[in-house]
Amino acid sequence: VQLVESGGGLVQPGGSLTLSCEASGSIYSINGMGWYRQAPGKERELVAIRTSGGSSDYGDSVKGRFTISRVNAQNTVYLQMNSLKPEDTAVYYCNARGYDSSWKVYDSWGQGTQVTVSS
């Protein structure tokens, strides 16, 4: 299963940005799809994830500012990021987990997209 991310870039503090990620390949199911991020010198952390059932989970630092949405029919997940802060600067990685068409479990990662929040 391959993931292609888009939407990263440079934004001023307080601004907004939307990331998107599309999954493709031999997909039978996507049980969870979401975003993680990694800043220089820090561990990768959860940003937001959305299950196929519609529930969402967010990292504490982004609650109330970021919103994850998913279009199941398009195997696509979006991350709307508002009120961005310099500490949101990181490489954002898309992640998807589920079963492929051979009923094998997959845990796939995108290549990452840079988000920089700076004036």
Coordinates of C-alpha atoms in Angstrom, one line a residue:
V1 CA 0.0 0.0 0.0
Q2 CA 1.4 3.3 -1.0
L3 CA 0.7 6.7 0.5
V4 CA 1.2 10.0 -1.3
E5 CA 1.1 13.2 0.8
S6 CA 0.7 16.8 -0.3
G7 CA 0.0 20.2 1.1
G8 CA 3.0 21.0 3.3
G9 CA 4.8 24.4 3.1
L10 CA 5.7 27.6 4.9
V11 CA 3.1 29.4 6.9
Q12 CA 3.1 32.3 9.3
P13 CA 2.2 31.8 13.0
G14 CA -1.6 31.9 13.3
G15 CA -2.1 30.7 9.8
S16 CA -3.7 27.6 8.4
L17 CA -2.6 24.7 6.2
T18 CA -4.3 21.6 4.9
L19 CA -2.5 18.3 4.3
S20 CA -3.9 15.5 2.3
C21 CA -2.9 11.8 1.9
E22 CA -4.1 9.3 -0.6
A23 CA -3.6 5.6 -0.3
S24 CA -3.3 3.3 -3.3
G25 CA -2.5 -0.3 -4.1
S26 CA -4.0 -3.7 -3.2
I27 CA -6.2 -2.4 -0.4
Y28 CA -8.8 -4.5 1.2
S29 CA -9.4 -2.3 4.2
I30 CA -8.0 0.8 5.9
N31 CA -8.7 0.4 9.6
G32 CA -6.9 3.5 10.7
M33 CA -5.5 6.4 8.7
G34 CA -3.8 9.5 10.1
W35 CA -0.9 11.7 10.7
Y36 CA 2.3 11.7 12.8
R37 CA 5.0 14.3 12.9
Q38 CA 8.7 14.5 13.9
A39 CA 10.6 17.6 14.7
P40 CA 14.4 17.8 14.7
G41 CA 15.8 16.0 17.7
K42 CA 12.4 14.8 18.8
E43 CA 10.6 11.5 18.6
R44 CA 7.8 10.9 16.2
E45 CA 4.4 11.7 17.8
L46 CA 0.8 11.2 17.0
V47 CA -1.0 14.2 15.5
A48 CA -4.4 12.7 14.6
I49 CA -5.9 9.5 13.4
R50 CA -9.3 8.5 12.1
T51 CA -10.7 5.0 12.1
S52 CA -12.9 3.5 9.5
G53 CA -15.8 3.7 11.9
G54 CA -15.5 7.4 12.1
S55 CA -13.9 8.0 15.5
S56 CA -10.9 10.4 15.8
D57 CA -8.0 10.7 18.2
Y58 CA -5.7 13.7 18.5
G59 CA -2.4 14.5 20.2
D60 CA -2.8 16.8 23.2
S61 CA -0.8 19.6 21.6
V62 CA -3.1 19.9 18.6
K63 CA -6.6 19.4 20.1
G64 CA -8.9 22.2 19.3
R65 CA -6.7 23.5 16.4
F66 CA -6.4 20.6 14.0
T67 CA -9.2 18.6 12.4
I68 CA -8.8 15.2 10.7
S69 CA -11.3 14.1 8.1
R70 CA -11.5 11.1 5.8
V71 CA -13.2 10.2 2.6
N72 CA -13.3 6.4 2.7
A73 CA -14.4 6.0 -0.9
Q74 CA -11.3 7.9 -2.0
N75 CA -8.9 6.3 0.5
T76 CA -7.9 9.8 1.4
V77 CA -7.4 11.6 4.7
Y78 CA -7.1 15.3 5.3
L79 CA -5.6 17.3 8.1
Q80 CA -6.9 20.9 8.5
M81 CA -4.4 22.8 10.7
N82 CA -5.5 26.1 12.1
S83 CA -3.8 28.6 14.5
L84 CA -0.5 27.2 13.7
K85 CA 2.4 27.7 16.1
P86 CA 6.2 27.6 15.5
E87 CA 6.3 24.4 17.6
D88 CA 4.1 22.7 15.0
T89 CA 7.1 22.8 12.6
A90 CA 8.0 19.3 11.7
V91 CA 7.9 16.7 9.0
Y92 CA 4.4 15.3 8.9
Y93 CA 4.0 11.6 7.9
C94 CA 0.8 9.9 6.8
N95 CA 0.1 6.4 8.2
A96 CA -2.4 3.8 7.2
R97 CA -3.0 0.4 8.7
G98 CA -5.3 -2.4 7.6
Y99 CA -5.5 -5.5 5.4
D100 CA -4.4 -5.8 1.8
S101 CA -6.2 -7.8 -0.8
S102 CA -4.2 -10.9 0.3
W103 CA -5.5 -10.5 3.8
K104 CA -2.0 -9.5 5.0
V105 CA -1.7 -6.8 7.6
Y106 CA 0.0 -3.6 6.4
D107 CA 1.4 -0.6 8.2
S108 CA 2.4 1.9 5.6
W109 CA 4.0 5.3 5.8
G110 CA 4.2 8.2 3.4
Q111 CA 7.5 9.9 2.5
G112 CA 6.7 12.9 4.7
T113 CA 5.9 16.5 4.0
Q114 CA 7.6 19.5 5.7
V115 CA 5.5 22.0 7.6
T116 CA 7.3 25.1 8.7
V117 CA 5.6 27.8 10.8
S118 CA 7.7 30.9 10.9
S119 CA 7.4 34.7 10.4

